[in-house]
C-alpha positions as a Markdown table, in Angstrom:
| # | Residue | x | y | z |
|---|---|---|---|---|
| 1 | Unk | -14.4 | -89.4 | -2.8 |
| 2 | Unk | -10.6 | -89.7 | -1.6 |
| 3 | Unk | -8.4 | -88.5 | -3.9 |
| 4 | Unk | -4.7 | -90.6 | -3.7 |
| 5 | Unk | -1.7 | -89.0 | -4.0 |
| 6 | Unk | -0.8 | -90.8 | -7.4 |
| 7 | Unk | -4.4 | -89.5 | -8.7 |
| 8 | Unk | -3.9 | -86.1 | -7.7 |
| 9 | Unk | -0.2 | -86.0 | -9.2 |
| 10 | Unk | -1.6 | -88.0 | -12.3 |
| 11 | Unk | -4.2 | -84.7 | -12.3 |
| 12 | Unk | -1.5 | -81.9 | -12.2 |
| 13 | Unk | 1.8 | -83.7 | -13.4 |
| 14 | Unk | 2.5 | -84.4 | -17.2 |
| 15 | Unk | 5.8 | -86.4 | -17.6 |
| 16 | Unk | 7.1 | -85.9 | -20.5 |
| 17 | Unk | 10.7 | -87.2 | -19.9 |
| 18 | Unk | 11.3 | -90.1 | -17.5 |
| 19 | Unk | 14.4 | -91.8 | -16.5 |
| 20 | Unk | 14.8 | -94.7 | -13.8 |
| 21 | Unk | 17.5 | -93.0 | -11.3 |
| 22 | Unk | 16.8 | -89.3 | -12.4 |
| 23 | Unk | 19.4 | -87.0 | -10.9 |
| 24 | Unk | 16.8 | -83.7 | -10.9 |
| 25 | Unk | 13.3 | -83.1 | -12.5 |
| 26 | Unk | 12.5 | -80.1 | -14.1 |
| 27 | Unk | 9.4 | -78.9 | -13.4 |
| 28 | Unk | 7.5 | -76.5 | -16.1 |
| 29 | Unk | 4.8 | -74.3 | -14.9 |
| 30 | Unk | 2.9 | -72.9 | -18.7 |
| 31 | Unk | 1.6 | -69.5 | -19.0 |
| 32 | Unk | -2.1 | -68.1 | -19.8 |
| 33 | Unk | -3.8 | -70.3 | -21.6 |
| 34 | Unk | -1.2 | -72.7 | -21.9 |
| 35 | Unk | -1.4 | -76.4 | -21.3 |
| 36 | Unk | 1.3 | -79.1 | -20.2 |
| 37 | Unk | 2.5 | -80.5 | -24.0 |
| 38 | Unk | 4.0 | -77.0 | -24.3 |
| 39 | Unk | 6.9 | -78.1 | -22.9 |
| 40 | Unk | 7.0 | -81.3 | -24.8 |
| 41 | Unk | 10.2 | -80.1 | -27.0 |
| 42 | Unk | 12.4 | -80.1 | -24.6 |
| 43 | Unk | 12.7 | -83.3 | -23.4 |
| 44 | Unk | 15.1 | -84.2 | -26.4 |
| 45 | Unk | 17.2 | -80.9 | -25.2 |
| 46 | Unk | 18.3 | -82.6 | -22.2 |
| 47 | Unk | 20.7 | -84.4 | -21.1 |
| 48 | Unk | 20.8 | -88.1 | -19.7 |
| 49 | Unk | 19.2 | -88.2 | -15.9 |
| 50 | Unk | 17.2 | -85.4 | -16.3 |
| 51 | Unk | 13.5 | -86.0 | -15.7 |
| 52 | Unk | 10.7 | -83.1 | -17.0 |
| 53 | Unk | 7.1 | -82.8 | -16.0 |
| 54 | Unk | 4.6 | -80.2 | -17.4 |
| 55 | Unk | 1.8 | -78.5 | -15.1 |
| 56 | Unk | -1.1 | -79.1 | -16.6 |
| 57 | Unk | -3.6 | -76.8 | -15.4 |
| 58 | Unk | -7.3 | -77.6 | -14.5 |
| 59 | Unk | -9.9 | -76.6 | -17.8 |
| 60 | Unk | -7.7 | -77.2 | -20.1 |
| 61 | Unk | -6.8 | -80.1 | -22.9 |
| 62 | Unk | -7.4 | -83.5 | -20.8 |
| 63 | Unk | -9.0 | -81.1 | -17.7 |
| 64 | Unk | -11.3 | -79.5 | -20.2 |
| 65 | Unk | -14.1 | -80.5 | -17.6 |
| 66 | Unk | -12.3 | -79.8 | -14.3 |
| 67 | Unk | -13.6 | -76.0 | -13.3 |
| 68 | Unk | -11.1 | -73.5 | -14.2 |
| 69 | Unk | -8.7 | -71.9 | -10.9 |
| 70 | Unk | -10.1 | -68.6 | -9.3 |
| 71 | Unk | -6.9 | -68.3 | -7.2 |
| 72 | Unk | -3.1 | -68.1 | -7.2 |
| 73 | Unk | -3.6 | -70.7 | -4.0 |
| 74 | Unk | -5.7 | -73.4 | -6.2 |
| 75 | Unk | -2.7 | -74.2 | -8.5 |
| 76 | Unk | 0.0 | -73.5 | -6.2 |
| 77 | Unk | -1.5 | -75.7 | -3.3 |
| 78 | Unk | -2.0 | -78.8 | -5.5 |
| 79 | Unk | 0.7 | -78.3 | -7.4 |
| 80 | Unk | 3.1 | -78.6 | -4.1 |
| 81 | Unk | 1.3 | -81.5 | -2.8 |
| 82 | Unk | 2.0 | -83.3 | -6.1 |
| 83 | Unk | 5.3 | -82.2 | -6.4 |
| 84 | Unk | 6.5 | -83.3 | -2.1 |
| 85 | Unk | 6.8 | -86.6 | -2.7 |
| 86 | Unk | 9.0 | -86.5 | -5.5 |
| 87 | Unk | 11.2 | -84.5 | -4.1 |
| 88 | Unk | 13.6 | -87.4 | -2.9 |
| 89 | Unk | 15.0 | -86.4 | -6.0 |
| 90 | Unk | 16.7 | -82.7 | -6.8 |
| 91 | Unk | 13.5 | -80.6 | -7.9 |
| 92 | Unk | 13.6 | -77.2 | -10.0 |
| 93 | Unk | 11.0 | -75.3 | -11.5 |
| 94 | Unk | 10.4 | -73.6 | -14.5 |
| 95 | Unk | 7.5 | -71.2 | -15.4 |
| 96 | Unk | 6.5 | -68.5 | -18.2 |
| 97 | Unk | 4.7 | -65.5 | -17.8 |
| 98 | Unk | 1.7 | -66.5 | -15.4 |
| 99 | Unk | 3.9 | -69.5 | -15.1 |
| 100 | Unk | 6.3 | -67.9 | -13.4 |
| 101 | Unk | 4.0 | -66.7 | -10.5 |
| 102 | Unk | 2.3 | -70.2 | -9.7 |
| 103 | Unk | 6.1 | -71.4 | -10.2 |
| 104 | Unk | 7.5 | -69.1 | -7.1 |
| 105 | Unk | 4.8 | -69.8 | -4.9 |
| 106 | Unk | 5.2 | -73.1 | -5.8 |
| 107 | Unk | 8.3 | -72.8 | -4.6 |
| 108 | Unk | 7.5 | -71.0 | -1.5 |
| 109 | Unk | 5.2 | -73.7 | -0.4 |
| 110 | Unk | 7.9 | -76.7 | -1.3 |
| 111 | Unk | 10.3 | -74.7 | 0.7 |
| 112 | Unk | 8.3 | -74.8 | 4.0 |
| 113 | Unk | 7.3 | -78.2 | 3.5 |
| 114 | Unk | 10.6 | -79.8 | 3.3 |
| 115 | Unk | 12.5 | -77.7 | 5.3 |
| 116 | Unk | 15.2 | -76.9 | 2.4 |
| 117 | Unk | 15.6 | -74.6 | -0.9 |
| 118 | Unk | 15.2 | -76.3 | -4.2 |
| 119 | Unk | 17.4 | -77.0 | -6.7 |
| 120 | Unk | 16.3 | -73.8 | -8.2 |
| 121 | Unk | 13.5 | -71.4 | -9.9 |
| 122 | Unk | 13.8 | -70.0 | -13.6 |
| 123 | Unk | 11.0 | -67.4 | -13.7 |
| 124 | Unk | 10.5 | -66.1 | -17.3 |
| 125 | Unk | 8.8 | -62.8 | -18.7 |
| 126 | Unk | 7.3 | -62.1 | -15.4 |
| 127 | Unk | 8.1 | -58.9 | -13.3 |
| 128 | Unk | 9.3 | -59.5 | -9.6 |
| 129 | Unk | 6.4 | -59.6 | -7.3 |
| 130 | Unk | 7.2 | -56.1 | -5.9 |
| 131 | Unk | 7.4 | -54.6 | -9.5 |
| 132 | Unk | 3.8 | -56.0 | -10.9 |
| 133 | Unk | 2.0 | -53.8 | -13.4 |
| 134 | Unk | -1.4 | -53.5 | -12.9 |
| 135 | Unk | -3.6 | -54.6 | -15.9 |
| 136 | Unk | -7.4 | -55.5 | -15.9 |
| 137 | Unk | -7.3 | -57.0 | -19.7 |
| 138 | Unk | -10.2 | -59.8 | -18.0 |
| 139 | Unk | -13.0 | -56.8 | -17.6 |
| 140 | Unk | -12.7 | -55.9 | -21.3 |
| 141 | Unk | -14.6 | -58.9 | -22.5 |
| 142 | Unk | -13.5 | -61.2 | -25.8 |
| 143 | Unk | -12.4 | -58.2 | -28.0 |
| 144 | Unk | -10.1 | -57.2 | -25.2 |
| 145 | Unk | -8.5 | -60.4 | -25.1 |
| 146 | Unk | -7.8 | -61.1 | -28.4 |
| 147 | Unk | -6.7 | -58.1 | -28.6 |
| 148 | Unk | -3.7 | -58.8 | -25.9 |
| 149 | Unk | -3.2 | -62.3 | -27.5 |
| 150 | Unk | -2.4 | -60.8 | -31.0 |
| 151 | Unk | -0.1 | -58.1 | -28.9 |
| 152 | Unk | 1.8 | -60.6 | -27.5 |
| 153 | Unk | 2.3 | -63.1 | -30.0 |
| 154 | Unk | 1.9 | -66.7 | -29.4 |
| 155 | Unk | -1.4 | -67.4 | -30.8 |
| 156 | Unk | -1.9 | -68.3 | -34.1 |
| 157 | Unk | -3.9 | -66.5 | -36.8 |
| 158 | Unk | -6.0 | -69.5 | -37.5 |
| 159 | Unk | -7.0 | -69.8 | -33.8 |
| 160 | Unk | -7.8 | -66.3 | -33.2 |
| 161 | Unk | -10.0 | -66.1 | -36.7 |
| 162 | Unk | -11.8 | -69.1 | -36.0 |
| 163 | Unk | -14.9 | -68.8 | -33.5 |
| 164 | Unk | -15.5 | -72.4 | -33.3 |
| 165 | Unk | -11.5 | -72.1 | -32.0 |
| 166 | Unk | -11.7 | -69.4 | -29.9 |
| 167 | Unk | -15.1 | -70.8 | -28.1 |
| 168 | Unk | -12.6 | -73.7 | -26.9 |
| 169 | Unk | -9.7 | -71.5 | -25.8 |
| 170 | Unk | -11.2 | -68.2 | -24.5 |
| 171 | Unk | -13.1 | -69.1 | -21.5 |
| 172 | Unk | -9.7 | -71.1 | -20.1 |
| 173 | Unk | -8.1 | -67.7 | -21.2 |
| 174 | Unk | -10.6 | -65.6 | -19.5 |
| 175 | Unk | -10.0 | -67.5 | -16.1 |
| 176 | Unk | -6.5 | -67.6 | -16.5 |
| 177 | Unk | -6.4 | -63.5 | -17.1 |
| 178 | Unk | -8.7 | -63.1 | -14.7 |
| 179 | Unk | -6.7 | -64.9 | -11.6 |
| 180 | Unk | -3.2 | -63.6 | -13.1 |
| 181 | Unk | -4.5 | -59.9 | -13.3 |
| 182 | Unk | -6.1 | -60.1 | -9.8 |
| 183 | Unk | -3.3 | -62.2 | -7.9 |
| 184 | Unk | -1.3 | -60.2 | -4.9 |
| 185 | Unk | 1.2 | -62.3 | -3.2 |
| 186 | Unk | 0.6 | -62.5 | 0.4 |
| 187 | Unk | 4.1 | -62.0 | 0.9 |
| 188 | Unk | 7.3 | -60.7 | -0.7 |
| 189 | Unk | 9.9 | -62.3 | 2.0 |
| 190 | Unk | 12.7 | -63.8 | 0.2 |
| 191 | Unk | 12.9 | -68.1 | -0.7 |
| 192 | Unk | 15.8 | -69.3 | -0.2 |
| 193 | Unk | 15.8 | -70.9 | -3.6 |
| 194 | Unk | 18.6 | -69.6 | -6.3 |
| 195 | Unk | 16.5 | -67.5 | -8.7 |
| 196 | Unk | 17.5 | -67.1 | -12.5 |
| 197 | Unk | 15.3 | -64.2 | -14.5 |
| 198 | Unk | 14.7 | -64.5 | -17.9 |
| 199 | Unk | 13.2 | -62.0 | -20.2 |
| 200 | Unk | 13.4 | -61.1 | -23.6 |
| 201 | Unk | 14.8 | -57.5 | -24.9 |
| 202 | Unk | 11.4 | -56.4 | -26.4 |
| 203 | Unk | 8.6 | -58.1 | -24.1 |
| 204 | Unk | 5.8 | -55.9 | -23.8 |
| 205 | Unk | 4.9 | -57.4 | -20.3 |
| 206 | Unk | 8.4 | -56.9 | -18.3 |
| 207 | Unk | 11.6 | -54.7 | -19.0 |
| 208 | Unk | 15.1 | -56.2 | -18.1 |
| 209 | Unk | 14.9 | -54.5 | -15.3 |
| 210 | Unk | 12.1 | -55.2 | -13.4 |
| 211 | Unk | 13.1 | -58.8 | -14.1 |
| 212 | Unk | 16.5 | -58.3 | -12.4 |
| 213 | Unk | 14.3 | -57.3 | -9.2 |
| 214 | Unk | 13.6 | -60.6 | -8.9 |
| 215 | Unk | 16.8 | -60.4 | -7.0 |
| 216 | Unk | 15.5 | -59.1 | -4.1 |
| 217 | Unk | 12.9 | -62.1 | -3.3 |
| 218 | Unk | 16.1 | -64.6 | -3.0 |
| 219 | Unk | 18.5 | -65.6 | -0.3 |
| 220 | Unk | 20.4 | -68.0 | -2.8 |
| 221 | Unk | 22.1 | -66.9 | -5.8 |
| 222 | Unk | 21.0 | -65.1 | -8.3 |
| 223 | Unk | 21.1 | -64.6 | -11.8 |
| 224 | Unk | 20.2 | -62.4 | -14.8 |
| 225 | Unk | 19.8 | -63.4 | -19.0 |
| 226 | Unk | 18.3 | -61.3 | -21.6 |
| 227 | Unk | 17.4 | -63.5 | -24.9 |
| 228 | Unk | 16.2 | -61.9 | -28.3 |
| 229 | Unk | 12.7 | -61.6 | -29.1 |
| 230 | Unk | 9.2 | -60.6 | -27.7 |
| 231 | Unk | 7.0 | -62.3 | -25.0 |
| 232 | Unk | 7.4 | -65.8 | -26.6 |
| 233 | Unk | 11.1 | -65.5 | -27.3 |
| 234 | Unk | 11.3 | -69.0 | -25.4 |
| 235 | Unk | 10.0 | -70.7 | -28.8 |
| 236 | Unk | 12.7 | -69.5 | -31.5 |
| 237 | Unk | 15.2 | -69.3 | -28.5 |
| 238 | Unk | 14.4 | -72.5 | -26.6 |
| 239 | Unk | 17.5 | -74.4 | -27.2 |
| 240 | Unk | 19.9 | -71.4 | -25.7 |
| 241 | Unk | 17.2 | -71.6 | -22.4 |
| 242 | Unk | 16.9 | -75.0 | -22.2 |
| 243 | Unk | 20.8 | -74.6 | -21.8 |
| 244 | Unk | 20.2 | -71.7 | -19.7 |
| 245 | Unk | 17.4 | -73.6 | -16.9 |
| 246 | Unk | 20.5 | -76.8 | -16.7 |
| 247 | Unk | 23.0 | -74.2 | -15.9 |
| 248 | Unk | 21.0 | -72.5 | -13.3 |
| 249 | Unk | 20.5 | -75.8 | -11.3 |
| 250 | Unk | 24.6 | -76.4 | -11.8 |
| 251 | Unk | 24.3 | -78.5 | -14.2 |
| 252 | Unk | 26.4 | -78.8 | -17.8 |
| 253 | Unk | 24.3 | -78.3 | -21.1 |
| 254 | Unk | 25.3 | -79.2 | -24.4 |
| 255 | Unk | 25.8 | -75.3 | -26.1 |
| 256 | Unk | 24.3 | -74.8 | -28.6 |
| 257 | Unk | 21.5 | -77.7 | -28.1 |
| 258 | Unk | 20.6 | -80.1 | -30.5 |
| 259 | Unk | 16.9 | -80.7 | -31.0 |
């Protein structure tokens, strides 16, 4: 079966904010486990012209019965493809923790296609790519996972304490540890795409500084911002980086936002 470009970016694309002359789209990459919707919020944190798509992820929510990614290259590759032809318009991308990795090579592969940086990358609680810490959470079975989850926050309670719950979330969060934990770029040469870092100022999973080594794997500009909070400071801060993502792409953001 031939798979169209509309069905394939109908498969990997989520709009949740569309306009009918956009002037950029914002493109948001989620993190382990995460799904498309998580993004949903922000769409009323935007200003006028500004389009935003969420990455939805194969084995997940509406993909519950697509198989689950083994490698960095399965979302990266699709993801690209979907993105190229909408890149008439200004295209940046956002992504969280695992997010953050299939973001940048996103990137990487968007660059090379088109022959020209993007509007720009906002990689968030992630290390730079030369500064990864090794971590093999995925061996340790279910109790090992749920252990990280409650370490990092971001999971509710009622999830974690539920099994009929964590039957439908755990094996999408296996895979997803598994590929993360396992991933080694093929390459650290630079994009030419501006890069802003953000991390939080007690995330267990990356310091300020080995997000401001992110530096290194840009041409463009570069920039640094350190929020409040722990790995999910993007919930209870995600008007200031909302504000934050528009202003790395050169763009004016209402400050503070209004929901």
């Amino acid at each position: 079966m031939t798979v169209t470009t509309t069905e394939a970016r109908e498969r990997w694309l989520r709009p949740l904010r569309r306009h009918d002359a956009p002037r950029l789209r914002l493109v948001c990459f989620p993190h382990a486990g995460g799904a498309a919707g998580f993004f949903r919020t922000w769409a009323a944190r935007l200003p006028h012209g500004i389009e935003l798509y969420g990455v939805q992820y194969p084995g997940r929510q509406d993909r519950i019965g697509d198989g689950h990614a083994t490698t960095m290259d399965d979302l990266a590759g699709p993801v690209a493809a979907a993105l190229e032809p909408l890149a008439g318009v200004p295209l940046a991308l956002f992504g969280h923790s695992m997010g953050a990795a299939v973001a940048h090579e996103t990137a990487r592969l968007l660059e090379g296609r088109l022959g020209r940086p993007l509007a720009g990358l906002v990689v968030s609680g992630r290390p730079a790519p030369d500064r990864l810490r090794p971590s093999e959470v995925h061996l340790g079975g279910e109790e090992a996972l749920l252990d990280d989850l409650r370490r990092l926050g971001g999971t509710s309670d009622e999830v974690l304490d539920d099994p009929a719950l964590r039957a439908i979330v755990l094996p999408t969060l296996a895979a997803d540890y598994r590929l993360i934990e396992t991933y080694r770029p093929a390459t650290t040469a630079p994009i030419r795409t501006p890069v802003c870092a953000c991390v939080s100022d007690a995330d267990p999973e990356v310091d300020p500084g080995e997000a401001a080594a992110w530096e290194h794997h840009t041409t463009g500009s570069f920039g640094l911002r350190v929020f409040p909070g722990d790995h999910f400071y993007l919930v209870p801060q995600e008007a200031e980086l909302v504000a934050q993502v528009l202003r790395s792409c050169d763009l004016p953001a209402p400050w503070p936002s209004t929901p």
